[in-house]
mmCIF file of C-alpha atoms and ligand atoms in Angstrom:
data_model
loop_
_atom_site.group_PDB
_atom_site.id
_atom_site.type_symbol
_atom_site.label_atom_id
_atom_site.label_comp_id
_atom_site.label_asym_id
_atom_site.label_seq_id
_atom_site.Cartn_x
_atom_site.Cartn_y
_atom_site.Cartn_z
ATOM 1 C CA UNK A 1 70.870 75.737 -44.858
ATOM 2 C CA UNK A 2 73.756 77.955 -45.838
ATOM 3 C CA UNK A 3 74.010 79.585 -49.260
ATOM 4 C CA UNK A 4 75.291 76.369 -50.732
ATOM 5 C CA UNK A 5 75.527 73.168 -48.710
ATOM 6 C CA UNK A 6 77.861 70.346 -49.627
ATOM 7 C CA UNK A 7 77.074 67.142 -47.727
ATOM 8 C CA UNK A 8 79.555 64.288 -48.063
ATOM 9 C CA UNK A 9 80.443 60.982 -46.521
ATOM 10 C CA UNK A 10 80.181 57.250 -46.936
ATOM 11 C CA UNK A 11 77.107 55.430 -48.145
ATOM 12 C CA UNK A 12 77.212 53.449 -44.952
ATOM 13 C CA UNK A 13 79.140 53.488 -41.720
ATOM 14 C CA UNK A 14 81.371 50.411 -41.874
ATOM 15 C CA UNK A 15 83.970 50.856 -39.169
ATOM 16 C CA UNK A 16 85.411 53.453 -36.806
ATOM 17 C CA UNK A 17 88.459 54.002 -38.992
ATOM 18 C CA UNK A 18 86.525 54.335 -42.260
ATOM 19 C CA UNK A 19 84.067 56.761 -40.660
ATOM 20 C CA UNK A 20 86.670 58.979 -38.991
ATOM 21 C CA UNK A 21 89.064 59.051 -41.950
ATOM 22 C CA UNK A 22 86.198 60.052 -44.225
ATOM 23 C CA UNK A 23 84.855 62.609 -41.755
ATOM 24 C CA UNK A 24 88.224 64.322 -41.334
ATOM 25 C CA UNK A 25 88.861 64.447 -45.053
ATOM 26 C CA UNK A 26 85.456 65.818 -46.053
ATOM 27 C CA UNK A 27 85.708 68.388 -43.236
ATOM 28 C CA UNK A 28 89.129 69.469 -44.494
ATOM 29 C CA UNK A 29 87.847 69.528 -48.076
ATOM 30 C CA UNK A 30 85.021 71.929 -47.289
ATOM 31 C CA UNK A 31 81.924 69.817 -46.659
ATOM 32 C CA UNK A 32 79.309 71.453 -44.439
ATOM 33 C CA UNK A 33 77.826 68.192 -43.152
ATOM 34 C CA UNK A 34 78.762 64.528 -42.867
ATOM 35 C CA UNK A 35 76.452 61.918 -44.349
ATOM 36 C CA UNK A 36 76.492 58.214 -43.494
ATOM 37 C CA UNK A 37 73.895 55.524 -43.068
ATOM 38 C CA UNK A 38 73.631 53.407 -39.941
ATOM 39 C CA UNK A 39 70.397 51.878 -41.229
ATOM 40 C CA UNK A 40 70.474 50.912 -44.879
ATOM 41 C CA UNK A 41 67.345 50.289 -46.945
ATOM 42 C CA UNK A 42 68.743 47.648 -49.288
ATOM 43 C CA UNK A 43 67.005 46.215 -52.322
ATOM 44 C CA UNK A 44 67.862 42.703 -51.125
ATOM 45 C CA UNK A 45 67.314 41.583 -47.516
ATOM 46 C CA UNK A 46 70.531 39.593 -47.857
ATOM 47 C CA UNK A 47 72.668 42.717 -48.416
ATOM 48 C CA UNK A 48 74.367 44.548 -45.525
ATOM 49 C CA UNK A 49 71.675 46.361 -43.559
ATOM 50 C CA UNK A 50 73.887 48.789 -41.649
ATOM 51 C CA UNK A 51 75.527 48.748 -38.229
ATOM 52 C CA UNK A 52 72.421 50.148 -36.565
ATOM 53 C CA UNK A 53 72.988 51.719 -33.155
ATOM 54 C CA UNK A 54 76.704 50.951 -33.235
ATOM 55 C CA UNK A 55 76.827 52.955 -36.475
ATOM 56 C CA UNK A 56 75.002 55.841 -34.849
ATOM 57 C CA UNK A 57 77.609 55.893 -32.062
ATOM 58 C CA UNK A 58 80.383 56.126 -34.665
ATOM 59 C CA UNK A 59 78.618 59.044 -36.341
ATOM 60 C CA UNK A 60 78.343 60.811 -32.978
ATOM 61 C CA UNK A 61 82.067 60.298 -32.488
ATOM 62 C CA UNK A 62 82.773 61.713 -35.958
ATOM 63 C CA UNK A 63 80.690 64.776 -35.195
ATOM 64 C CA UNK A 64 82.541 65.341 -31.917
ATOM 65 C CA UNK A 65 85.866 64.947 -33.710
ATOM 66 C CA UNK A 66 85.169 67.225 -36.681
ATOM 67 C CA UNK A 67 82.295 69.482 -35.636
ATOM 68 C CA UNK A 68 80.376 68.460 -38.765
ATOM 69 C CA UNK A 69 76.604 68.073 -38.315
ATOM 70 C CA UNK A 70 75.323 64.593 -39.144
ATOM 71 C CA UNK A 71 72.885 63.591 -41.878
ATOM 72 C CA UNK A 72 71.722 60.025 -41.387
ATOM 73 C CA UNK A 73 68.784 57.975 -42.535
ATOM 74 C CA UNK A 74 65.782 56.805 -40.544
ATOM 75 C CA UNK A 75 64.244 53.724 -42.142
ATOM 76 C CA UNK A 76 61.950 52.510 -39.385
ATOM 77 C CA UNK A 77 59.807 54.527 -37.036
ATOM 78 C CA UNK A 78 60.774 52.156 -34.192
ATOM 79 C CA UNK A 79 64.331 53.553 -34.336
ATOM 80 C CA UNK A 80 63.349 57.212 -34.255
ATOM 81 C CA UNK A 81 64.571 57.955 -30.724
ATOM 82 C CA UNK A 82 67.964 56.430 -31.379
ATOM 83 C CA UNK A 83 68.337 58.323 -34.670
ATOM 84 C CA UNK A 84 67.229 61.627 -33.156
ATOM 85 C CA UNK A 85 69.989 61.346 -30.566
ATOM 86 C CA UNK A 86 72.554 61.669 -33.344
ATOM 87 C CA UNK A 87 70.990 63.133 -36.482
ATOM 88 C CA UNK A 88 71.173 66.874 -37.003
ATOM 89 C CA UNK A 89 69.282 66.215 -40.221
ATOM 90 C CA UNK A 90 67.173 63.084 -40.655
ATOM 91 C CA UNK A 91 67.291 61.593 -44.127
ATOM 92 C CA UNK A 92 64.170 59.935 -45.473
ATOM 93 C CA UNK A 93 65.418 57.716 -48.259
ATOM 94 C CA UNK A 94 63.973 57.356 -51.714
ATOM 95 C CA UNK A 95 62.329 54.043 -50.854
ATOM 96 C CA UNK A 96 60.554 55.610 -47.887
ATOM 97 C CA UNK A 97 59.412 58.822 -49.548
ATOM 98 C CA UNK A 98 55.804 57.708 -49.235
ATOM 99 C CA UNK A 99 56.100 56.089 -45.810
ATOM 100 C CA UNK A 100 53.567 58.454 -44.338
ATOM 101 C CA UNK A 101 53.914 57.241 -40.738
ATOM 102 C CA UNK A 102 57.642 57.985 -40.907
ATOM 103 C CA UNK A 103 57.049 61.410 -42.463
ATOM 104 C CA UNK A 104 54.492 62.331 -39.819
ATOM 105 C CA UNK A 105 56.815 61.320 -36.972
ATOM 106 C CA UNK A 106 59.676 63.367 -38.420
ATOM 107 C CA UNK A 107 57.259 66.243 -38.731
ATOM 108 C CA UNK A 108 56.322 65.891 -35.057
ATOM 109 C CA UNK A 109 59.963 65.634 -33.996
ATOM 110 C CA UNK A 110 60.669 69.099 -35.393
ATOM 111 C CA UNK A 111 64.097 67.905 -36.577
ATOM 112 C CA UNK A 112 65.334 69.103 -40.000
ATOM 113 C CA UNK A 113 64.537 66.530 -42.661
ATOM 114 C CA UNK A 114 66.155 65.641 -45.967
ATOM 115 C CA UNK A 115 63.476 64.072 -48.140
ATOM 116 C CA UNK A 116 64.704 62.145 -51.165
ATOM 117 C CA UNK A 117 62.560 61.737 -54.220
ATOM 118 C CA UNK A 118 61.421 58.170 -54.878
ATOM 119 C CA UNK A 119 62.824 56.716 -58.115
ATOM 120 C CA UNK A 120 59.279 56.203 -59.432
ATOM 121 C CA UNK A 121 57.737 59.340 -57.967
ATOM 122 C CA UNK A 122 56.682 62.481 -59.745
ATOM 123 C CA UNK A 123 57.564 65.974 -58.590
ATOM 124 C CA UNK A 124 53.981 66.275 -57.363
ATOM 125 C CA UNK A 125 54.359 63.103 -55.310
ATOM 126 C CA UNK A 126 57.502 64.543 -53.729
ATOM 127 C CA UNK A 127 55.778 67.802 -52.838
ATOM 128 C CA UNK A 128 52.849 65.952 -51.332
ATOM 129 C CA UNK A 129 55.196 63.771 -49.289
ATOM 130 C CA UNK A 130 56.911 66.917 -47.987
ATOM 131 C CA UNK A 131 53.484 68.190 -46.930
ATOM 132 C CA UNK A 132 53.210 65.322 -44.442
ATOM 133 C CA UNK A 133 56.217 66.760 -42.593
ATOM 134 C CA UNK A 134 55.206 70.397 -43.014
ATOM 135 C CA UNK A 135 51.650 69.666 -41.839
ATOM 136 C CA UNK A 136 53.041 68.764 -38.398
ATOM 137 C CA UNK A 137 54.543 72.228 -38.079
ATOM 138 C CA UNK A 138 58.074 71.244 -39.130
ATOM 139 C CA UNK A 139 59.140 73.498 -41.986
ATOM 140 C CA UNK A 140 62.807 72.493 -41.972
ATOM 141 C CA UNK A 141 62.468 70.259 -45.005
ATOM 142 C CA UNK A 142 65.040 69.976 -47.780
ATOM 143 C CA UNK A 143 64.090 68.169 -50.983
ATOM 144 C CA UNK A 144 66.559 65.965 -52.830
ATOM 145 C CA UNK A 145 66.553 64.864 -56.468
ATOM 146 C CA UNK A 146 68.492 61.577 -56.671
ATOM 147 C CA UNK A 147 67.547 60.133 -60.042
ATOM 148 C CA UNK A 148 64.455 58.394 -61.326
ATOM 149 C CA UNK A 149 63.852 55.180 -63.214
ATOM 150 C CA UNK A 150 63.641 55.502 -66.962
ATOM 151 C CA UNK A 151 64.324 53.174 -69.890
ATOM 152 C CA UNK A 152 67.959 54.332 -69.855
ATOM 153 C CA UNK A 153 70.409 51.859 -68.364
ATOM 154 C CA UNK A 154 73.723 53.594 -69.039
ATOM 155 C CA UNK A 155 73.411 55.151 -65.604
ATOM 156 C CA UNK A 156 72.001 53.662 -62.400
ATOM 157 C CA UNK A 157 69.074 56.108 -62.507
ATOM 158 C CA UNK A 158 68.379 59.149 -64.679
ATOM 159 C CA UNK A 159 69.151 62.401 -62.885
ATOM 160 C CA UNK A 160 66.129 64.605 -63.479
ATOM 161 C CA UNK A 161 67.791 67.984 -63.368
ATOM 162 C CA UNK A 162 64.663 69.711 -64.559
ATOM 163 C CA UNK A 163 63.255 68.871 -61.134
ATOM 164 C CA UNK A 164 65.537 71.525 -59.647
ATOM 165 C CA UNK A 165 64.094 74.608 -61.365
ATOM 166 C CA UNK A 166 60.586 73.132 -61.336
ATOM 167 C CA UNK A 167 60.722 72.524 -57.571
ATOM 168 C CA UNK A 168 62.171 75.976 -57.015
ATOM 169 C CA UNK A 169 59.264 77.431 -58.961
ATOM 170 C CA UNK A 170 56.757 75.532 -56.860
ATOM 171 C CA UNK A 171 58.136 75.665 -53.337
ATOM 172 C CA UNK A 172 60.419 77.756 -51.186
ATOM 173 C CA UNK A 173 62.021 74.660 -49.677
ATOM 174 C CA UNK A 174 65.727 74.174 -50.424
ATOM 175 C CA UNK A 175 66.466 71.684 -53.197
ATOM 176 C CA UNK A 176 69.627 69.615 -53.299
ATOM 177 C CA UNK A 177 70.892 66.973 -55.713
ATOM 178 C CA UNK A 178 72.453 63.546 -55.121
ATOM 179 C CA UNK A 179 74.534 62.783 -58.221
ATOM 180 C CA UNK A 180 76.094 59.660 -56.663
ATOM 181 C CA UNK A 181 72.993 57.466 -56.554
ATOM 182 C CA UNK A 182 71.741 58.859 -59.852
ATOM 183 C CA UNK A 183 74.940 58.109 -61.724
ATOM 184 C CA UNK A 184 76.108 54.945 -60.012
ATOM 185 C CA UNK A 185 79.624 55.745 -61.295
ATOM 186 C CA UNK A 186 82.224 58.054 -59.743
ATOM 187 C CA UNK A 187 83.338 59.441 -63.154
ATOM 188 C CA UNK A 188 79.902 61.004 -63.612
ATOM 189 C CA UNK A 189 79.671 62.621 -60.188
ATOM 190 C CA UNK A 190 81.683 65.728 -61.095
ATOM 191 C CA UNK A 191 79.833 66.633 -64.325
ATOM 192 C CA UNK A 192 76.422 65.953 -62.789
ATOM 193 C CA UNK A 193 77.330 67.971 -59.705
ATOM 194 C CA UNK A 194 78.412 70.972 -61.751
ATOM 195 C CA UNK A 195 75.261 70.685 -63.857
ATOM 196 C CA UNK A 196 73.143 70.564 -60.686
ATOM 197 C CA UNK A 197 74.799 73.697 -59.348
ATOM 198 C CA UNK A 198 74.271 75.411 -62.689
ATOM 199 C CA UNK A 199 70.595 74.385 -62.578
ATOM 200 C CA UNK A 200 70.234 76.225 -59.292
ATOM 201 C CA UNK A 201 70.566 73.496 -56.641
ATOM 202 C CA UNK A 202 71.031 74.736 -53.083
ATOM 203 C CA UNK A 203 73.426 71.943 -52.318
ATOM 204 C CA UNK A 204 74.727 68.483 -53.115
ATOM 205 C CA UNK A 205 74.961 65.218 -51.234
ATOM 206 C CA UNK A 206 77.769 62.967 -52.443
ATOM 207 C CA UNK A 207 79.257 59.657 -51.351
ATOM 208 C CA UNK A 208 82.920 59.525 -50.389
ATOM 209 C CA UNK A 209 85.021 56.566 -49.245
ATOM 210 C CA UNK A 210 88.723 56.175 -48.418
ATOM 211 C CA UNK A 211 88.936 53.014 -50.504
ATOM 212 C CA UNK A 212 85.879 52.561 -52.717
ATOM 213 C CA UNK A 213 87.086 49.209 -54.050
ATOM 214 C CA UNK A 214 86.566 47.792 -50.563
ATOM 215 C CA UNK A 215 83.340 49.630 -49.755
ATOM 216 C CA UNK A 216 80.568 47.469 -48.341
ATOM 217 C CA UNK A 217 78.028 49.345 -50.384
ATOM 218 C CA UNK A 218 77.932 51.711 -53.377
ATOM 219 C CA UNK A 219 81.714 51.714 -53.894
ATOM 220 C CA UNK A 220 81.575 52.337 -57.684
ATOM 221 C CA UNK A 221 79.854 55.691 -57.181
ATOM 222 C CA UNK A 222 81.957 56.928 -54.256
ATOM 223 C CA UNK A 223 84.484 59.710 -54.723
ATOM 224 C CA UNK A 224 87.771 58.918 -53.006
ATOM 225 C CA UNK A 225 88.782 60.914 -49.941
ATOM 226 C CA UNK A 226 91.885 61.884 -51.954
ATOM 227 C CA UNK A 227 89.866 63.495 -54.753
ATOM 228 C CA UNK A 228 87.229 65.119 -52.557
ATOM 229 C CA UNK A 229 88.957 68.446 -51.852
ATOM 230 C CA UNK A 230 89.522 69.161 -55.574
ATOM 231 C CA UNK A 231 85.934 68.263 -56.340
ATOM 232 C CA UNK A 232 84.625 70.457 -53.500
ATOM 233 C CA UNK A 233 86.622 73.480 -54.564
ATOM 234 C CA UNK A 234 85.325 73.286 -58.138
ATOM 235 C CA UNK A 235 81.759 72.935 -56.917
ATOM 236 C CA UNK A 236 82.108 75.840 -54.515
ATOM 237 C CA UNK A 237 83.695 78.033 -57.199
ATOM 238 C CA UNK A 238 80.739 77.429 -59.509
ATOM 239 C CA UNK A 239 78.262 77.932 -56.659
ATOM 240 C CA UNK A 240 79.845 81.308 -55.908
ATOM 241 C CA UNK A 241 79.661 82.265 -59.566
ATOM 242 C CA UNK A 242 75.979 81.295 -59.595
ATOM 243 C CA UNK A 243 75.039 83.461 -56.627
ATOM 244 C CA UNK A 244 72.445 86.037 -57.601
ATOM 245 C CA UNK A 245 73.716 89.595 -57.903
ATOM 246 C CA UNK A 246 71.462 90.679 -55.016
ATOM 247 C CA UNK A 247 73.089 88.120 -52.694
ATOM 248 C CA UNK A 248 76.538 89.220 -53.809
ATOM 249 C CA UNK A 249 75.707 92.850 -53.150
ATOM 250 C CA UNK A 250 74.502 91.957 -49.645
ATOM 251 C CA UNK A 251 77.562 89.787 -48.901
HETATM 252 C C1 LIG B 1 71.632 56.778 -49.569
HETATM 253 O O1 LIG B 1 71.628 58.022 -49.533
HETATM 254 O O2 LIG B 1 72.563 56.081 -49.137
HETATM 255 C C2 LIG B 1 70.493 56.099 -50.209
HETATM 256 C C3 LIG B 1 70.187 54.836 -49.908
HETATM 257 O O3 LIG B 1 69.905 56.861 -51.119
HETATM 258 P P1 LIG B 1 68.486 56.677 -51.849
HETATM 259 O O4 LIG B 1 67.472 56.607 -50.739
HETATM 260 O O5 LIG B 1 68.384 57.913 -52.672
HETATM 261 O O6 LIG B 1 68.582 55.422 -52.663
HETATM 262 MN MN1 LIG B 2 74.467 54.753 -51.100
#
């Protein structure tokens, strides 16, 4: 990962237009990678499950068009070959953090992995899950704090920002934060992002949509493509200010 990695894109790939419009705007705004799910692990089996392989093809087209590497989720080990054709980074979602067969296969694939913390998992659980990937000889693992379940209902989950410095104390793996799923509301994405950067996160993964009101999934927490560039420049300015003196001297 670079010094500070901003990953942005839709929750899910919905259409060619939505994917390409979002990809171009996050590329122009300064994102380093494009996120987007083709396979969606939904709480209800009746909710949209993703476009599957058609979604993967749209992500490949977006990468060709913008040059942005793709972060996309693998939910089922049976789809691993299809996902590996497109994913520069394979996301293991919060619900699959302890799907050990999936973790082992990603480890064997050697592909960089983004491992999200389960909403009911401890920091220890997360580190042990990461070990399943590392144990296969794949050390390209990035950890992601995305909010945990607490008694608080004012936000979708509770962003555990203390996980950032604690994980950094306990591992050399990069640690990023997903404020979108934690907050569940776009208004909270900026303050939580800045707080995550201040806490020492190596990057952020945020949801962006051209028209969140019409989003198939997670619209209320998506930044608009129109506001993304302003958001990204604030985040990058703080990330630069947070760089350790040694890094600055070497730059
Ligand atoms: C996502 O990134 O779209 C997602 C489903 O996140 P999580 O696994 O953290 O819920
Ligand atoms: Mn989402």
